[in-house]
Every structure is written in C-alpha cells, then in structure tokens.
Short mmCIF file of C-alpha atoms in Angstrom, two decimals:
data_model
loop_
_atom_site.label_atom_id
_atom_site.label_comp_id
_atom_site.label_asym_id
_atom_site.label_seq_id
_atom_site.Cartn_x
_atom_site.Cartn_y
_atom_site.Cartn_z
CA UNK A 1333 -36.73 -18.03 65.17
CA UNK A 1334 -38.87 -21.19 64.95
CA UNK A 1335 -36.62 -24.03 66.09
CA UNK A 1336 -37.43 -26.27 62.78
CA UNK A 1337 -34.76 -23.20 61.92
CA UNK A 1338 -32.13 -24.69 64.04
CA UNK A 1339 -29.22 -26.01 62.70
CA UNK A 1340 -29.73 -28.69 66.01
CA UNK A 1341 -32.38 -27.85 68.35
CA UNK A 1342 -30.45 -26.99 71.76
CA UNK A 1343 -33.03 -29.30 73.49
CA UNK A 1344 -31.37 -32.43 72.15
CA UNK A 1345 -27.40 -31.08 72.98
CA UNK A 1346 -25.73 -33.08 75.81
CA UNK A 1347 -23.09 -30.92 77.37
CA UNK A 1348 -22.01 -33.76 79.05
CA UNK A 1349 -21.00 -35.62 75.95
CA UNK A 1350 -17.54 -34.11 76.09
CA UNK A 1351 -15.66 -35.35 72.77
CA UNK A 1352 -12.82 -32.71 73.40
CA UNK A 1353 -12.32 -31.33 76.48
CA UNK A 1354 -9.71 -27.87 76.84
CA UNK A 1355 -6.33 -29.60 76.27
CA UNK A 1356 -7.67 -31.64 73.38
CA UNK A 1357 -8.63 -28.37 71.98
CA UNK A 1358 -5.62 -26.97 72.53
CA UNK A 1359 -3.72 -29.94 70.22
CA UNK A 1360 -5.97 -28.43 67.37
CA UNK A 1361 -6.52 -24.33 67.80
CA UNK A 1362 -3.64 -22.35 68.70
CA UNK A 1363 -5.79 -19.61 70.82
CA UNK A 1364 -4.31 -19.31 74.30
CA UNK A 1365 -5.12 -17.92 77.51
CA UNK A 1366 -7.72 -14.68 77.30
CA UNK A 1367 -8.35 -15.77 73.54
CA UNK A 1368 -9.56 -19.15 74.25
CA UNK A 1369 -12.78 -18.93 73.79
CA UNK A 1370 -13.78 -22.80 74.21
CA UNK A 1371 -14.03 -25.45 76.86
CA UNK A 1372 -15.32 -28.12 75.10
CA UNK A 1373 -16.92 -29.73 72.23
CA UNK A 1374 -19.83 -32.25 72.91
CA UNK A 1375 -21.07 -33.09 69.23
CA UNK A 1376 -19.90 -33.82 65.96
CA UNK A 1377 -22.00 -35.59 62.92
CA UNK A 1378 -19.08 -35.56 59.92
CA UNK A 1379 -22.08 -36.45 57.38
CA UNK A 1380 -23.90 -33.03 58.49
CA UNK A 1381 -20.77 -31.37 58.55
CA UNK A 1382 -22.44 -29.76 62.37
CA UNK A 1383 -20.32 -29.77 65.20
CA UNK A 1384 -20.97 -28.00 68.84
CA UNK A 1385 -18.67 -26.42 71.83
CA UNK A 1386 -19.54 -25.03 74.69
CA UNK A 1387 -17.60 -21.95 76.41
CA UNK A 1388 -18.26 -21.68 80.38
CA UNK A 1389 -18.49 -18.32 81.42
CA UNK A 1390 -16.91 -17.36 84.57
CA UNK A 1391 -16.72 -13.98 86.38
CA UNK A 1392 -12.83 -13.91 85.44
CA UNK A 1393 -13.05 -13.42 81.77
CA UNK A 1394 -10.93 -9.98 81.03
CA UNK A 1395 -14.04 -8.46 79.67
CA UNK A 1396 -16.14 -8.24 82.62
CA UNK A 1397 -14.45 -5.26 84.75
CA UNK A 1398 -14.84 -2.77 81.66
CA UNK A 1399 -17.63 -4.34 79.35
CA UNK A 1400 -20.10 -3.45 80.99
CA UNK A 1401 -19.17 -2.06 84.49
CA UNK A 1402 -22.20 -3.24 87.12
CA UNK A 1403 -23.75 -4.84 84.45
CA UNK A 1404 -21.16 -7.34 82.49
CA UNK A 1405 -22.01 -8.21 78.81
CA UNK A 1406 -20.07 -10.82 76.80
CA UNK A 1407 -18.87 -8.81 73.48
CA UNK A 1408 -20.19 -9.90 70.50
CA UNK A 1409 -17.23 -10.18 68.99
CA UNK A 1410 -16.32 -12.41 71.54
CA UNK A 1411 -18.89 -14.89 70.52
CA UNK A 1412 -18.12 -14.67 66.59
CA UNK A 1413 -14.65 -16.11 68.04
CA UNK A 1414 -16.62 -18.50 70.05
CA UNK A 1415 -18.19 -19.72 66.94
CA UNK A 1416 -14.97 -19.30 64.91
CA UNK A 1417 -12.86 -22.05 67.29
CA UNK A 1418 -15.74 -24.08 66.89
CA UNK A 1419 -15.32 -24.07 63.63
CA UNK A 1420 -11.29 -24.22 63.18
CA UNK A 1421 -11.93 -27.07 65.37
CA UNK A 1422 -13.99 -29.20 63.29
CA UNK A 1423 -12.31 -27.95 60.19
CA UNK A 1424 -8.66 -28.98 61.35
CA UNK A 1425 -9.91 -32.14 62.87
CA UNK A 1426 -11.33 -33.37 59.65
CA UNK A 1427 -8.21 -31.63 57.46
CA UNK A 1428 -11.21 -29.58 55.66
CA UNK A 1429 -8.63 -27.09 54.67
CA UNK A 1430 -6.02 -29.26 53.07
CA UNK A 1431 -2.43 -27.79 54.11
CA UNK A 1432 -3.43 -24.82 55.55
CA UNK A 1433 -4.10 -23.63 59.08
CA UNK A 1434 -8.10 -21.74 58.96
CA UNK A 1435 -7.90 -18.20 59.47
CA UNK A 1436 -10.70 -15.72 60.04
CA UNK A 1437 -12.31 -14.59 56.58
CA UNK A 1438 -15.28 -12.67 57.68
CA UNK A 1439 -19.15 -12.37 58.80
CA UNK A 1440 -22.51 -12.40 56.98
CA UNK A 1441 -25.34 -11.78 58.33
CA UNK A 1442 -24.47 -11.76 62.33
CA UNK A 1443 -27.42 -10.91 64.47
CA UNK A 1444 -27.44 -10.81 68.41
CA UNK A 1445 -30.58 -11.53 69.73
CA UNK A 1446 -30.24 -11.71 73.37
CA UNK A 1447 -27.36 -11.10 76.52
CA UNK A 1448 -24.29 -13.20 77.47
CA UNK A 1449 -23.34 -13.10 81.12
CA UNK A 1450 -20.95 -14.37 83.52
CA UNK A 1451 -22.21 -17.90 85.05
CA UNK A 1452 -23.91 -19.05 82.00
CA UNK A 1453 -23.04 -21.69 79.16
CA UNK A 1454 -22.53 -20.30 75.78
CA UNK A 1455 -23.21 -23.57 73.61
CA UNK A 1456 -22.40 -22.69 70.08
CA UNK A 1457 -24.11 -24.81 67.57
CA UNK A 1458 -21.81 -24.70 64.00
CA UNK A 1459 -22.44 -26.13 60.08
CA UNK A 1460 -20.53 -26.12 57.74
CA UNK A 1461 -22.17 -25.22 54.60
CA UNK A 1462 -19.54 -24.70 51.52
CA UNK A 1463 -16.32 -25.81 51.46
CA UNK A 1464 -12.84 -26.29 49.31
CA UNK A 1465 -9.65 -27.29 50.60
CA UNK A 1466 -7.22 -24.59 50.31
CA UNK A 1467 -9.85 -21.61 49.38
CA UNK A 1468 -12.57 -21.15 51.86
CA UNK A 1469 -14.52 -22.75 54.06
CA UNK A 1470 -18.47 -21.02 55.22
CA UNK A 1471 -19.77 -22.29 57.99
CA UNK A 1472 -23.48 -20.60 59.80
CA UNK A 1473 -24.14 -20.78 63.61
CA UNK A 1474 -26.05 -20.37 66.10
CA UNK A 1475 -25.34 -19.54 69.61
CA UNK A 1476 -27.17 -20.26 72.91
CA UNK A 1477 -27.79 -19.29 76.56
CA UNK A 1478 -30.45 -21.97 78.26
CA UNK A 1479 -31.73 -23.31 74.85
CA UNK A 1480 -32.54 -19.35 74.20
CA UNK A 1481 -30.98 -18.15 70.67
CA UNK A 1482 -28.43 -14.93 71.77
CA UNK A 1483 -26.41 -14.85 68.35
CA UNK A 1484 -26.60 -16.33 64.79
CA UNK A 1485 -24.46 -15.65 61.68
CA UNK A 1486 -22.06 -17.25 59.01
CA UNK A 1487 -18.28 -17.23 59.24
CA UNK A 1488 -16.06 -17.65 56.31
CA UNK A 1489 -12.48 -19.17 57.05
CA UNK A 1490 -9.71 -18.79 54.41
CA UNK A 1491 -6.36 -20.20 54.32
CA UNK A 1492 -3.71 -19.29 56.24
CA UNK A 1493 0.39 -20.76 55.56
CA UNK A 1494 0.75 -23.46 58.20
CA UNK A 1495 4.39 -21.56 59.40
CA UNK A 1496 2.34 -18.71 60.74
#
C-alpha cells in the first residue's frame, strides 16, 4: 500500500507521546488481564476523528506456547481486538456513542499482510469514519510492526446497555 494510503503515516507516530498509559485505559475499556490488548495510546486529533495505541508484545502473552509452537504468531483476531480497544477508547472518551457502552459489531474488509511476534510494537493506527450516537459507529485501521503495514480493515461498533 502506498503510504499517501495511510490513515497517518507510521513515520510521523511518537510512541513516546503517551496520552493514556494502561491504568488510564483501564478507567475507559473494561478488558482485563489476557484480553487487554493495549498499553497505550500516543495520538488523538478529535477533528480527524484518528486516534493511535500501541500494544507491547512480550513473550508472556497466552498465545505464544500454542499459536504457533517454535514459531509464535500473534492471532489475527487478536489484532482486530487490538484495533477494537483502540477504538472503544476513543469512542468512550469522546461519548461518540451517547449512553451506551461500544460493543463489537463486525469486520469488513480485514486483510493481514505481514507477521506479529513477541518483542515487537503493534502500533495500531484507527479513524473513525461514520458515526451516530446510539446506532453504530465504523471506524478503518491500520496496524503496524516497524512502520511495516501487518493488518488493515474496518470495525463496526454497535451499542451495548451500559449495565452489561
């Protein structure tokens, strides 16, 4: 993909920007312990409705015994629900969604282009690109291993009750 095709060119992302750091995800998404999927977010611009996280990969995520043995791959599920924290994030931060908590609505279009692997940074690059408070919320993203593109897609996040 030609980078004028990047929702942010990972070139210009400063992972040491840290705007929310584990626990002040934690006040927003309610993912704990082998679900979290984040550990930070370095990058908002409310106008562009783009927002970025980054999830460090360490040779203790609960994937890497089984998937793959002697050869450990990040599943790509795993890195939809990267991109879908990213995006609760941003979306309960900025109260996108009205009364309702964001819940996973589905995938479009989700191509993995490359291999995620203990010691790396996932930096997940997110935009929101339709949106109505209380119906659905679409979002595409990008994701990214040394400023190489490894997955891109669109998420769609639908209301969920907030007493879930």
């Amino acid at each position: 993909m030609p980078r004028e095709e990047y929702i942010l060119d990972p070139a210009t992302i400063d992972c040491n920007n840290v705007i929310a750091d584990i626990e002040a995800i934690r006040e927003l998404n309610p993912q704990r312990y082998e679900m979290e999927q984040l550990t930070a977010i370095v990058y908002e611009d409310t106008e562009k409705d783009i927002c970025v996280g980054y999830k460090d990969l360490t040779e203790d995520e609960f994937w890497v015994r089984g998937h793959m043995p002697g050869m450990p791959l990040m599943p790509g599920v795993l890195m939809c629900e990267a991109a879908a924290q990213v995006s609760s994030w941003y979306v309960t931060r900025h109260n996108l969604m009205g009364d309702y908590k964001l819940g996973f609505g589905g995938l479009d279009q989700v191509k993995f282009r490359g291999i995620v692997q203990p010691g790396k940074r996932l930096v997940i690059v997110l935009q929101k690109t339709k949106g109505r408070a209380g119906r659905i919320i679409v979002c595409r993203f990008q994701s990214f291993i040394d400023e190489r593109l490894v997955c891109e897609g669109e998420i769609r996040g639908i209301p969920l009750p907030n007493n879930l």
